[in-house]
PDB file of C-alpha atoms in Angstrom:
ATOM      1  CA  UNK A  42     -57.705  37.026 -10.742  1.00 48.00           C
ATOM      2  CA  UNK A  43     -54.292  38.496 -12.344  1.00 51.00           C
ATOM      3  CA  UNK A  44     -51.363  39.822  -9.672  1.00 44.00           C
ATOM      4  CA  UNK A  45     -52.144  43.268 -11.685  1.00 46.00           C
ATOM      5  CA  UNK A  46     -55.389  43.251 -10.707  1.00 49.00           C
ATOM      6  CA  UNK A  47     -54.991  42.003  -6.960  1.00 41.00           C
ATOM      7  CA  UNK A  48     -52.796  44.371  -6.507  1.00 42.00           C
ATOM      8  CA  UNK A  49     -55.270  47.229  -8.147  1.00 48.00           C
ATOM      9  CA  UNK A  50     -57.892  46.107  -5.725  1.00 48.00           C
ATOM     10  CA  UNK A  51     -55.573  46.339  -3.017  1.00 46.00           C
ATOM     11  CA  UNK A  52     -54.834  50.136  -4.144  1.00 45.00           C
ATOM     12  CA  UNK A  53     -51.405  49.454  -2.051  1.00 44.00           C
ATOM     13  CA  UNK A  54     -49.325  50.754  -4.524  1.00 40.00           C
ATOM     14  CA  UNK A  55     -50.737  54.299  -5.524  1.00 42.00           C
ATOM     15  CA  UNK A  56     -49.385  55.372  -9.116  1.00 43.00           C
ATOM     16  CA  UNK A  57     -46.824  52.388  -8.484  1.00 41.00           C
ATOM     17  CA  UNK A  58     -48.402  50.030 -10.765  1.00 37.00           C
ATOM     18  CA  UNK A  59     -48.588  51.849 -13.875  1.00 41.00           C
ATOM     19  CA  UNK A  60     -44.884  52.783 -13.559  1.00 42.00           C
ATOM     20  CA  UNK A  61     -43.602  49.417 -12.587  1.00 36.00           C
ATOM     21  CA  UNK A  62     -45.421  48.012 -15.781  1.00 35.00           C
ATOM     22  CA  UNK A  63     -43.857  50.404 -17.810  1.00 41.00           C
ATOM     23  CA  UNK A  64     -40.531  49.675 -16.313  1.00 44.00           C
ATOM     24  CA  UNK A  65     -40.684  46.197 -16.817  1.00 40.00           C
ATOM     25  CA  UNK A  66     -41.320  47.104 -20.587  1.00 38.00           C
ATOM     26  CA  UNK A  67     -38.021  48.546 -20.854  1.00 42.00           C
ATOM     27  CA  UNK A  68     -36.582  45.940 -18.680  1.00 40.00           C
ATOM     28  CA  UNK A  69     -35.786  43.544 -21.067  1.00 35.00           C
ATOM     29  CA  UNK A  70     -33.175  45.879 -23.091  1.00 35.00           C
ATOM     30  CA  UNK A  71     -31.773  47.143 -19.807  1.00 38.00           C
ATOM     31  CA  UNK A  72     -28.262  46.148 -19.050  1.00 36.00           C
ATOM     32  CA  UNK A  73     -27.188  43.176 -16.873  1.00 33.00           C
ATOM     33  CA  UNK A  74     -26.239  45.773 -14.234  1.00 33.00           C
ATOM     34  CA  UNK A  75     -29.473  47.078 -13.811  1.00 36.00           C
ATOM     35  CA  UNK A  76     -30.799  43.681 -13.535  1.00 31.00           C
ATOM     36  CA  UNK A  77     -28.529  42.904 -10.464  1.00 29.00           C
ATOM     37  CA  UNK A  78     -29.945  45.915  -8.592  1.00 29.00           C
ATOM     38  CA  UNK A  79     -33.430  44.324  -8.333  1.00 30.00           C
ATOM     39  CA  UNK A  80     -32.317  41.534  -6.424  1.00 30.00           C
ATOM     40  CA  UNK A  81     -29.123  42.653  -5.003  1.00 36.00           C
ATOM     41  CA  UNK A  82     -28.393  42.124  -1.011  1.00 38.00           C
ATOM     42  CA  UNK A  83     -31.442  39.576  -1.005  1.00 40.00           C
ATOM     43  CA  UNK A  84     -33.965  42.480  -1.114  1.00 49.00           C
ATOM     44  CA  UNK A  85     -35.836  40.972  -4.213  1.00 66.00           C
ATOM     45  CA  UNK A  86     -38.057  43.099  -6.342  1.00 76.00           C
ATOM     46  CA  UNK A  87     -40.346  44.229  -3.284  1.00 72.00           C
ATOM     47  CA  UNK A  88     -40.218  45.723   0.138  1.00 72.00           C
ATOM     48  CA  UNK A  89     -42.999  46.190   2.555  1.00 72.00           C
ATOM     49  CA  UNK A  90     -43.244  48.996   4.545  1.00 70.00           C
ATOM     50  CA  UNK A  91     -42.918  48.769   8.344  1.00 67.00           C
ATOM     51  CA  UNK A  92     -45.328  50.947   9.061  1.00 66.00           C
ATOM     52  CA  UNK A  93     -48.165  51.242   7.027  1.00 68.00           C
ATOM     53  CA  UNK A  94     -47.748  47.857   5.682  1.00 63.00           C
ATOM     54  CA  UNK A  95     -47.434  49.150   1.504  1.00 70.00           C
ATOM     55  CA  UNK A  96     -45.426  47.196  -0.991  1.00 70.00           C
ATOM     56  CA  UNK A  97     -42.726  48.861  -2.463  1.00 67.00           C
ATOM     57  CA  UNK A  98     -40.861  48.467  -5.510  1.00 61.00           C
ATOM     58  CA  UNK A  99     -37.388  48.992  -4.690  1.00 66.00           C
ATOM     59  CA  UNK A 100     -36.000  50.688  -7.711  1.00 62.00           C
ATOM     60  CA  UNK A 101     -38.863  53.137  -7.355  1.00 57.00           C
ATOM     61  CA  UNK A 102     -38.250  53.387  -3.440  1.00 61.00           C
ATOM     62  CA  UNK A 103     -34.591  53.873  -3.896  1.00 67.00           C
ATOM     63  CA  UNK A 104     -35.271  57.022  -6.205  1.00 64.00           C
ATOM     64  CA  UNK A 105     -37.706  58.498  -3.766  1.00 63.00           C
ATOM     65  CA  UNK A 106     -34.886  58.300  -0.890  1.00 61.00           C
ATOM     66  CA  UNK A 107     -36.623  55.296   0.950  1.00 66.00           C
ATOM     67  CA  UNK A 108     -39.643  57.162   1.818  1.00 71.00           C
ATOM     68  CA  UNK A 109     -42.956  55.579   1.553  1.00 66.00           C
ATOM     69  CA  UNK A 110     -45.292  57.647  -1.132  1.00 65.00           C
ATOM     70  CA  UNK A 111     -48.395  56.783   0.453  1.00 61.00           C
ATOM     71  CA  UNK A 112     -47.893  58.614   3.925  1.00 62.00           C
ATOM     72  CA  UNK A 113     -44.424  59.905   4.337  1.00 66.00           C
ATOM     73  CA  UNK A 114     -42.746  57.223   6.403  1.00 70.00           C
ATOM     74  CA  UNK A 115     -39.327  57.006   6.225  1.00 69.00           C
ATOM     75  CA  UNK A 116     -37.580  53.679   5.762  1.00 73.00           C
ATOM     76  CA  UNK A 117     -34.434  52.293   6.566  1.00 79.00           C
ATOM     77  CA  UNK A 118     -31.236  53.006   4.825  1.00 89.00           C
ATOM     78  CA  UNK A 119     -27.631  52.151   5.046  1.00 92.00           C
ATOM     79  CA  UNK A 120     -25.161  54.138   5.819  1.00 96.00           C
ATOM     80  CA  UNK A 121     -23.636  54.346   2.382  1.00 95.00           C
ATOM     81  CA  UNK A 122     -27.238  55.373   0.796  1.00 92.00           C
ATOM     82  CA  UNK A 123     -27.140  58.115   3.756  1.00 94.00           C
ATOM     83  CA  UNK A 124     -23.702  59.317   2.226  1.00 96.00           C
ATOM     84  CA  UNK A 125     -24.961  59.436  -1.217  1.00 94.00           C
ATOM     85  CA  UNK A 126     -27.751  61.116  -0.201  1.00 92.00           C
ATOM     86  CA  UNK A 127     -25.757  64.026   1.729  1.00 94.00           C
ATOM     87  CA  UNK A 128     -22.175  64.487   0.030  1.00 97.00           C
ATOM     88  CA  UNK A 129     -21.860  65.451  -3.007  1.00 97.00           C
ATOM     89  CA  UNK A 130     -20.538  63.303  -6.012  1.00 96.00           C
ATOM     90  CA  UNK A 131     -16.779  61.983  -6.233  1.00 96.00           C
ATOM     91  CA  UNK A 132     -16.004  64.184  -2.840  1.00 98.00           C
ATOM     92  CA  UNK A 133     -16.109  61.313  -0.216  1.00 98.00           C
ATOM     93  CA  UNK A 134     -12.838  60.555   1.743  1.00 98.00           C
ATOM     94  CA  UNK A 135     -13.193  57.647   4.174  1.00 98.00           C
ATOM     95  CA  UNK A 136     -11.031  57.555   7.369  1.00 97.00           C
ATOM     96  CA  UNK A 137     -10.288  55.272   9.810  1.00 97.00           C
ATOM     97  CA  UNK A 138     -11.359  52.310   7.214  1.00 94.00           C
ATOM     98  CA  UNK A 139      -9.046  49.618   8.729  1.00 93.00           C
ATOM     99  CA  UNK A 140      -9.771  49.714  12.476  1.00 94.00           C
ATOM    100  CA  UNK A 141     -11.791  46.352  13.443  1.00 93.00           C
ATOM    101  CA  UNK A 142     -13.226  44.989  16.663  1.00 94.00           C
ATOM    102  CA  UNK A 143     -11.551  42.333  19.058  1.00 92.00           C
ATOM    103  CA  UNK A 144     -13.244  39.901  21.056  1.00 93.00           C
ATOM    104  CA  UNK A 145     -11.151  40.923  24.004  1.00 90.00           C
ATOM    105  CA  UNK A 146     -13.516  39.694  26.770  1.00 92.00           C
ATOM    106  CA  UNK A 147     -14.325  36.252  24.600  1.00 93.00           C
ATOM    107  CA  UNK A 148     -18.103  36.763  24.989  1.00 92.00           C
ATOM    108  CA  UNK A 149     -20.553  34.235  23.666  1.00 90.00           C
ATOM    109  CA  UNK A 150     -24.271  33.745  24.080  1.00 88.00           C
ATOM    110  CA  UNK A 151     -25.930  31.937  20.915  1.00 88.00           C
ATOM    111  CA  UNK A 152     -22.910  32.282  19.354  1.00 92.00           C
ATOM    112  CA  UNK A 153     -19.598  34.003  19.724  1.00 95.00           C
ATOM    113  CA  UNK A 154     -19.227  37.460  19.456  1.00 95.00           C
ATOM    114  CA  UNK A 155     -16.280  37.082  17.072  1.00 94.00           C
ATOM    115  CA  UNK A 156     -18.441  34.987  14.711  1.00 95.00           C
ATOM    116  CA  UNK A 157     -21.050  37.732  14.832  1.00 94.00           C
ATOM    117  CA  UNK A 158     -18.727  40.509  13.902  1.00 95.00           C
ATOM    118  CA  UNK A 159     -17.591  38.088  10.752  1.00 95.00           C
ATOM    119  CA  UNK A 160     -20.983  37.790   9.919  1.00 95.00           C
ATOM    120  CA  UNK A 161     -22.178  41.559  10.286  1.00 95.00           C
ATOM    121  CA  UNK A 162     -18.999  42.303   8.104  1.00 96.00           C
ATOM    122  CA  UNK A 163     -20.173  40.115   5.289  1.00 96.00           C
ATOM    123  CA  UNK A 164     -23.488  41.266   5.154  1.00 94.00           C
ATOM    124  CA  UNK A 165     -22.914  44.700   5.129  1.00 95.00           C
ATOM    125  CA  UNK A 166     -19.609  44.868   3.587  1.00 95.00           C
ATOM    126  CA  UNK A 167     -18.547  47.484   6.290  1.00 96.00           C
ATOM    127  CA  UNK A 168     -15.869  46.725   9.335  1.00 96.00           C
ATOM    128  CA  UNK A 169     -18.179  47.920  11.836  1.00 97.00           C
ATOM    129  CA  UNK A 170     -21.257  50.325  12.679  1.00 97.00           C
ATOM    130  CA  UNK A 171     -20.251  53.709  11.579  1.00 98.00           C
ATOM    131  CA  UNK A 172     -18.655  55.141   8.421  1.00 98.00           C
ATOM    132  CA  UNK A 173     -16.514  58.442   8.980  1.00 98.00           C
ATOM    133  CA  UNK A 174     -14.751  60.991   6.755  1.00 98.00           C
ATOM    134  CA  UNK A 175     -14.720  64.012   4.951  1.00 98.00           C
ATOM    135  CA  UNK A 176     -16.558  65.433   1.912  1.00 98.00           C
ATOM    136  CA  UNK A 177     -18.079  68.596   0.210  1.00 98.00           C
ATOM    137  CA  UNK A 178     -22.024  69.477   1.313  1.00 97.00           C
ATOM    138  CA  UNK A 179     -22.986  71.625  -1.641  1.00 95.00           C
ATOM    139  CA  UNK A 180     -19.559  73.048  -1.943  1.00 95.00           C
ATOM    140  CA  UNK A 181     -19.247  72.894   1.886  1.00 95.00           C
ATOM    141  CA  UNK A 182     -16.524  70.592   3.687  1.00 96.00           C
ATOM    142  CA  UNK A 183     -17.635  68.773   6.229  1.00 97.00           C
ATOM    143  CA  UNK A 184     -16.924  66.299   8.612  1.00 98.00           C
ATOM    144  CA  UNK A 185     -19.902  63.383   8.815  1.00 98.00           C
ATOM    145  CA  UNK A 186     -19.960  60.190  10.459  1.00 98.00           C
ATOM    146  CA  UNK A 187     -23.109  58.098   9.717  1.00 98.00           C
ATOM    147  CA  UNK A 188     -23.799  55.222  11.643  1.00 98.00           C
ATOM    148  CA  UNK A 189     -25.725  51.951  10.133  1.00 97.00           C
ATOM    149  CA  UNK A 190     -27.831  50.051  12.093  1.00 96.00           C
ATOM    150  CA  UNK A 191     -27.738  46.985   9.618  1.00 95.00           C
ATOM    151  CA  UNK A 192     -24.261  46.168  11.445  1.00 96.00           C
ATOM    152  CA  UNK A 193     -25.255  44.562  14.738  1.00 95.00           C
ATOM    153  CA  UNK A 194     -28.170  47.348  15.321  1.00 95.00           C
ATOM    154  CA  UNK A 195     -25.786  50.142  15.497  1.00 96.00           C
ATOM    155  CA  UNK A 196     -24.295  49.187  18.548  1.00 96.00           C
ATOM    156  CA  UNK A 197     -21.941  51.459  19.879  1.00 97.00           C
ATOM    157  CA  UNK A 198     -18.672  49.626  20.537  1.00 96.00           C
ATOM    158  CA  UNK A 199     -14.898  50.290  20.932  1.00 96.00           C
ATOM    159  CA  UNK A 200     -14.555  51.114  17.165  1.00 97.00           C
ATOM    160  CA  UNK A 201     -17.640  53.085  16.728  1.00 97.00           C
ATOM    161  CA  UNK A 202     -16.728  55.240  19.678  1.00 97.00           C
ATOM    162  CA  UNK A 203     -12.734  55.196  18.149  1.00 97.00           C
ATOM    163  CA  UNK A 204     -13.975  56.249  14.688  1.00 98.00           C
ATOM    164  CA  UNK A 205     -16.363  58.998  15.775  1.00 98.00           C
ATOM    165  CA  UNK A 206     -13.757  60.356  18.601  1.00 98.00           C
ATOM    166  CA  UNK A 207     -10.808  60.205  15.709  1.00 98.00           C
ATOM    167  CA  UNK A 208     -13.331  62.246  13.304  1.00 98.00           C
ATOM    168  CA  UNK A 209     -14.358  64.875  15.913  1.00 98.00           C
ATOM    169  CA  UNK A 210     -10.081  65.486  16.304  1.00 98.00           C
ATOM    170  CA  UNK A 211      -9.683  65.759  12.989  1.00 98.00           C
ATOM    171  CA  UNK A 212     -12.574  68.377  12.187  1.00 97.00           C
ATOM    172  CA  UNK A 213     -11.648  70.100  15.359  1.00 97.00           C
ATOM    173  CA  UNK A 214      -8.095  70.417  14.071  1.00 96.00           C
ATOM    174  CA  UNK A 215      -9.181  71.180  10.864  1.00 96.00           C
ATOM    175  CA  UNK A 216     -11.848  73.490  11.863  1.00 94.00           C
ATOM    176  CA  UNK A 217     -14.639  71.518   9.625  1.00 96.00           C
ATOM    177  CA  UNK A 218     -18.456  71.317  10.482  1.00 96.00           C
ATOM    178  CA  UNK A 219     -19.114  67.984  12.089  1.00 98.00           C
ATOM    179  CA  UNK A 220     -22.408  66.538  11.433  1.00 98.00           C
ATOM    180  CA  UNK A 221     -23.058  63.053  12.983  1.00 98.00           C
ATOM    181  CA  UNK A 222     -26.446  60.963  11.638  1.00 97.00           C
ATOM    182  CA  UNK A 223     -27.039  58.619  14.273  1.00 97.00           C
ATOM    183  CA  UNK A 224     -29.499  54.977  13.708  1.00 96.00           C
ATOM    184  CA  UNK A 225     -28.150  52.734  16.936  1.00 96.00           C
ATOM    185  CA  UNK A 226     -29.831  50.333  19.413  1.00 93.00           C
ATOM    186  CA  UNK A 227     -27.107  51.527  22.167  1.00 93.00           C
ATOM    187  CA  UNK A 228     -24.036  50.400  23.596  1.00 94.00           C
ATOM    188  CA  UNK A 229     -22.485  46.742  22.043  1.00 95.00           C
ATOM    189  CA  UNK A 230     -23.222  44.600  25.512  1.00 92.00           C
ATOM    190  CA  UNK A 231     -20.585  42.098  23.794  1.00 94.00           C
ATOM    191  CA  UNK A 232     -17.779  44.406  24.712  1.00 96.00           C
ATOM    192  CA  UNK A 233     -19.493  45.148  28.691  1.00 94.00           C
ATOM    193  CA  UNK A 234     -17.928  47.993  30.471  1.00 93.00           C
ATOM    194  CA  UNK A 235     -15.526  48.793  27.300  1.00 94.00           C
ATOM    195  CA  UNK A 236     -18.943  49.802  25.298  1.00 95.00           C
ATOM    196  CA  UNK A 237     -20.273  52.494  27.949  1.00 94.00           C
ATOM    197  CA  UNK A 238     -16.715  53.972  27.933  1.00 95.00           C
ATOM    198  CA  UNK A 239     -17.155  55.730  24.686  1.00 96.00           C
ATOM    199  CA  UNK A 240     -19.973  57.546  25.916  1.00 96.00           C
ATOM    200  CA  UNK A 241     -17.568  59.636  27.972  1.00 95.00           C
ATOM    201  CA  UNK A 242     -14.878  59.498  25.208  1.00 97.00           C
ATOM    202  CA  UNK A 243     -16.880  61.136  22.618  1.00 97.00           C
ATOM    203  CA  UNK A 244     -18.486  63.593  25.078  1.00 96.00           C
ATOM    204  CA  UNK A 245     -15.176  64.907  26.264  1.00 96.00           C
ATOM    205  CA  UNK A 246     -13.726  65.531  22.585  1.00 97.00           C
ATOM    206  CA  UNK A 247     -17.044  67.379  21.543  1.00 97.00           C
ATOM    207  CA  UNK A 248     -16.563  69.622  24.565  1.00 96.00           C
ATOM    208  CA  UNK A 249     -13.286  70.735  23.200  1.00 96.00           C
ATOM    209  CA  UNK A 250     -14.867  70.939  19.870  1.00 97.00           C
ATOM    210  CA  UNK A 251     -17.925  72.795  20.924  1.00 96.00           C
ATOM    211  CA  UNK A 252     -16.649  74.930  23.960  1.00 94.00           C
ATOM    212  CA  UNK A 253     -13.018  75.814  23.091  1.00 92.00           C
ATOM    213  CA  UNK A 254     -12.978  75.838  19.471  1.00 93.00           C
ATOM    214  CA  UNK A 255     -16.670  76.971  19.351  1.00 92.00           C
ATOM    215  CA  UNK A 256     -17.381  75.002  16.153  1.00 95.00           C
ATOM    216  CA  UNK A 257     -20.433  73.604  14.661  1.00 96.00           C
ATOM    217  CA  UNK A 258     -22.157  70.171  15.721  1.00 97.00           C
ATOM    218  CA  UNK A 259     -24.796  69.084  13.770  1.00 98.00           C
ATOM    219  CA  UNK A 260     -26.788  65.697  15.072  1.00 98.00           C
ATOM    220  CA  UNK A 261     -29.259  64.322  13.101  1.00 98.00           C
ATOM    221  CA  UNK A 262     -31.317  61.432  14.615  1.00 97.00           C
ATOM    222  CA  UNK A 263     -32.797  58.550  12.500  1.00 95.00           C
ATOM    223  CA  UNK A 264     -35.054  55.609  13.167  1.00 92.00           C
ATOM    224  CA  UNK A 265     -34.037  54.512  15.741  1.00 93.00           C
ATOM    225  CA  UNK A 266     -31.517  56.569  18.103  1.00 96.00           C
ATOM    226  CA  UNK A 267     -31.534  54.957  21.568  1.00 95.00           C
ATOM    227  CA  UNK A 268     -29.320  54.002  24.699  1.00 93.00           C
ATOM    228  CA  UNK A 269     -25.857  55.461  25.119  1.00 92.00           C
ATOM    229  CA  UNK A 270     -25.467  57.258  21.485  1.00 96.00           C
ATOM    230  CA  UNK A 271     -28.755  59.331  22.580  1.00 95.00           C
ATOM    231  CA  UNK A 272     -26.874  59.796  26.284  1.00 92.00           C
ATOM    232  CA  UNK A 273     -24.122  60.999  24.286  1.00 93.00           C
ATOM    233  CA  UNK A 274     -23.096  62.247  20.737  1.00 94.00           C
ATOM    234  CA  UNK A 275     -27.228  62.404  19.905  1.00 96.00           C
ATOM    235  CA  UNK A 276     -28.092  64.746  22.231  1.00 96.00           C
ATOM    236  CA  UNK A 277     -25.049  67.001  22.233  1.00 96.00           C
ATOM    237  CA  UNK A 278     -25.757  68.638  18.969  1.00 97.00           C
ATOM    238  CA  UNK A 279     -25.638  72.621  18.484  1.00 96.00           C
ATOM    239  CA  UNK A 280     -28.691  71.842  16.542  1.00 97.00           C
ATOM    240  CA  UNK A 281     -30.511  68.756  16.606  1.00 98.00           C
ATOM    241  CA  UNK A 282     -32.346  67.498  13.790  1.00 98.00           C
ATOM    242  CA  UNK A 283     -34.546  64.298  13.146  1.00 97.00           C
ATOM    243  CA  UNK A 284     -36.224  62.492  10.292  1.00 94.00           C
ATOM    244  CA  UNK A 285     -40.058  62.355  10.353  1.00 90.00           C
ATOM    245  CA  UNK A 286     -41.398  59.723  13.279  1.00 88.00           C
ATOM    246  CA  UNK A 287     -37.815  58.615  14.162  1.00 93.00           C
ATOM    247  CA  UNK A 288     -37.532  56.678  17.313  1.00 94.00           C
ATOM    248  CA  UNK A 289     -35.579  58.766  19.920  1.00 96.00           C
ATOM    249  CA  UNK A 290     -34.824  57.646  23.546  1.00 95.00           C
ATOM    250  CA  UNK A 291     -32.598  56.265  26.412  1.00 93.00           C
ATOM    251  CA  UNK A 292     -34.423  53.526  27.526  1.00 91.00           C
ATOM    252  CA  UNK A 293     -37.703  51.524  25.789  1.00 89.00           C
ATOM    253  CA  UNK A 294     -41.377  52.291  26.557  1.00 89.00           C
ATOM    254  CA  UNK A 295     -41.654  49.048  28.639  1.00 90.00           C
ATOM    255  CA  UNK A 296     -38.458  49.652  31.062  1.00 91.00           C
ATOM    256  CA  UNK A 297     -39.784  53.150  31.302  1.00 92.00           C
ATOM    257  CA  UNK A 298     -43.454  51.753  32.474  1.00 93.00           C
ATOM    258  CA  UNK A 299     -42.134  49.108  34.702  1.00 93.00           C
ATOM    259  CA  UNK A 300     -39.449  51.832  36.471  1.00 92.00           C
ATOM    260  CA  UNK A 301     -42.475  54.767  36.536  1.00 92.00           C
ATOM    261  CA  UNK A 302     -45.516  52.704  37.524  1.00 92.00           C
ATOM    262  CA  UNK A 303     -47.203  54.789  34.829  1.00 92.00           C
ATOM    263  CA  UNK A 304     -48.609  54.112  31.392  1.00 93.00           C
ATOM    264  CA  UNK A 305     -46.792  56.149  28.627  1.00 90.00           C
ATOM    265  CA  UNK A 306     -48.425  57.259  25.270  1.00 90.00           C
ATOM    266  CA  UNK A 307     -47.712  54.882  22.212  1.00 86.00           C
ATOM    267  CA  UNK A 308     -46.119  58.024  20.393  1.00 89.00           C
ATOM    268  CA  UNK A 309     -44.031  59.305  23.517  1.00 90.00           C
ATOM    269  CA  UNK A 310     -40.570  58.505  22.056  1.00 94.00           C
ATOM    270  CA  UNK A 311     -41.504  59.681  18.177  1.00 94.00           C
ATOM    271  CA  UNK A 312     -39.500  62.766  16.791  1.00 95.00           C
ATOM    272  CA  UNK A 313     -42.605  64.617  16.856  1.00 95.00           C
ATOM    273  CA  UNK A 314     -43.436  64.249  20.562  1.00 95.00           C
ATOM    274  CA  UNK A 315     -39.975  65.103  21.215  1.00 95.00           C
ATOM    275  CA  UNK A 316     -40.072  68.511  19.621  1.00 97.00           C
ATOM    276  CA  UNK A 317     -43.087  69.295  21.061  1.00 96.00           C
ATOM    277  CA  UNK A 318     -41.570  69.327  24.324  1.00 94.00           C
ATOM    278  CA  UNK A 319     -38.186  71.407  23.219  1.00 95.00           C
ATOM    279  CA  UNK A 320     -35.601  68.572  22.800  1.00 95.00           C
ATOM    280  CA  UNK A 321     -35.460  68.829  18.939  1.00 97.00           C
ATOM    281  CA  UNK A 322     -34.653  72.237  16.816  1.00 97.00           C
ATOM    282  CA  UNK A 323     -36.395  70.570  14.053  1.00 97.00           C
ATOM    283  CA  UNK A 324     -37.882  67.747  11.891  1.00 96.00           C
ATOM    284  CA  UNK A 325     -36.672  67.710   8.752  1.00 94.00           C
ATOM    285  CA  UNK A 326     -37.986  65.110   5.618  1.00 90.00           C
ATOM    286  CA  UNK A 327     -34.851  63.320   4.493  1.00 91.00           C
ATOM    287  CA  UNK A 328     -35.000  64.730   0.459  1.00 87.00           C
ATOM    288  CA  UNK A 329     -34.562  68.038   2.164  1.00 91.00           C
ATOM    289  CA  UNK A 330     -32.172  67.185   4.769  1.00 94.00           C
ATOM    290  CA  UNK A 331     -29.261  68.433   2.509  1.00 95.00           C
ATOM    291  CA  UNK A 332     -30.535  71.673   1.380  1.00 95.00           C
ATOM    292  CA  UNK A 333     -31.242  72.733   5.011  1.00 96.00           C
ATOM    293  CA  UNK A 334     -27.763  71.205   6.304  1.00 97.00           C
ATOM    294  CA  UNK A 335     -26.564  73.886   3.348  1.00 95.00           C
ATOM    295  CA  UNK A 336     -28.417  76.772   4.720  1.00 95.00           C
ATOM    296  CA  UNK A 337     -27.412  76.563   7.907  1.00 95.00           C
ATOM    297  CA  UNK A 338     -23.831  76.295   6.986  1.00 93.00           C
ATOM    298  CA  UNK A 339     -24.160  79.540   4.875  1.00 89.00           C
ATOM    299  CA  UNK A 340     -24.451  81.555   8.091  1.00 87.00           C
ATOM    300  CA  UNK A 341     -22.328  79.871  10.329  1.00 85.00           C
ATOM    301  CA  UNK A 342     -19.423  80.025   7.884  1.00 82.00           C
ATOM    302  CA  UNK A 343     -19.171  83.560   7.617  1.00 81.00           C
ATOM    303  CA  UNK A 344     -19.808  84.520  11.260  1.00 73.00           C
ATOM    304  CA  UNK A 345     -16.990  87.161  12.193  1.00 62.00           C
ATOM    305  CA  UNK A 346     -15.597  85.423  14.976  1.00 57.00           C
ATOM    306  CA  UNK A 347     -15.881  82.290  13.138  1.00 58.00           C
ATOM    307  CA  UNK A 348     -13.348  84.095  10.295  1.00 54.00           C
ATOM    308  CA  UNK A 349     -11.226  85.437  13.339  1.00 52.00           C
ATOM    309  CA  UNK A 350     -10.507  82.117  14.884  1.00 53.00           C
ATOM    310  CA  UNK A 351      -9.924  80.723  11.225  1.00 50.00           C
ATOM    311  CA  UNK A 352      -7.445  83.163  10.666  1.00 45.00           C
ATOM    312  CA  UNK A 353      -5.353  82.671  14.127  1.00 46.00           C
ATOM    313  CA  UNK A 354      -5.316  78.847  13.266  1.00 45.00           C
TER     314      UNK A 354
END
């Protein structure tokens, strides 16, 4: 049996097989840059959906915003892919790119914290687990902070906390809407108490931003959003949006069951369950997120009190 027939028999790819064969026919004349895309970042040509097991061609998956075509599962995206999805082309201006973590505790487990940072930086091309900056979203200037789970599980250490804090302070000064896209496993244990302090720091500047300046903070929760990020910026948005089936929690399922001595449902911490219980304002598919954010900004920016506040500044 040929490879093509095997894939067809398994019915893993829906309409992707025909499109792939057509693309493969044209690929012999494609540029060297296009050929490198398929094997970049050790992804290979195919990726498996962690939820349904379907095999997805990387190029078509990227065109589909990393969403599984068969069942609509939202696959992992890095921070730059999310910025390209949400921010108008050629308008992104990064902030505080030069801040890097220090191993002030000389922490070491199977490897030293210093080595873990260096390896993660080399693998992702990032200095730490969040990118902050300013850019236009359908013509509206906003201040986005985008976390990246690919760098040490998106863990929140001193650098992540400081960059988000500085972004909020900048947005407060310039009266910009704030969008924080969360993807994190929680606080960074290699920094101990220093990582836990970031929750209070972020919450404090958000209070000034939201209550005193009456500015808009939109929180976007993706898979996964857990621990200290959920306990601070994640759940402090004026509007809280989640991607479909995103895992959102403070403590994990096993910890809750051991503590409460009760069995909890498997989907207890899925976005849909949180929405049903009133913890989220909306669940928005990834390909619609930019448009939804734009619609939210439109009445907010035209509000009479907002114009008055802007003119006084």
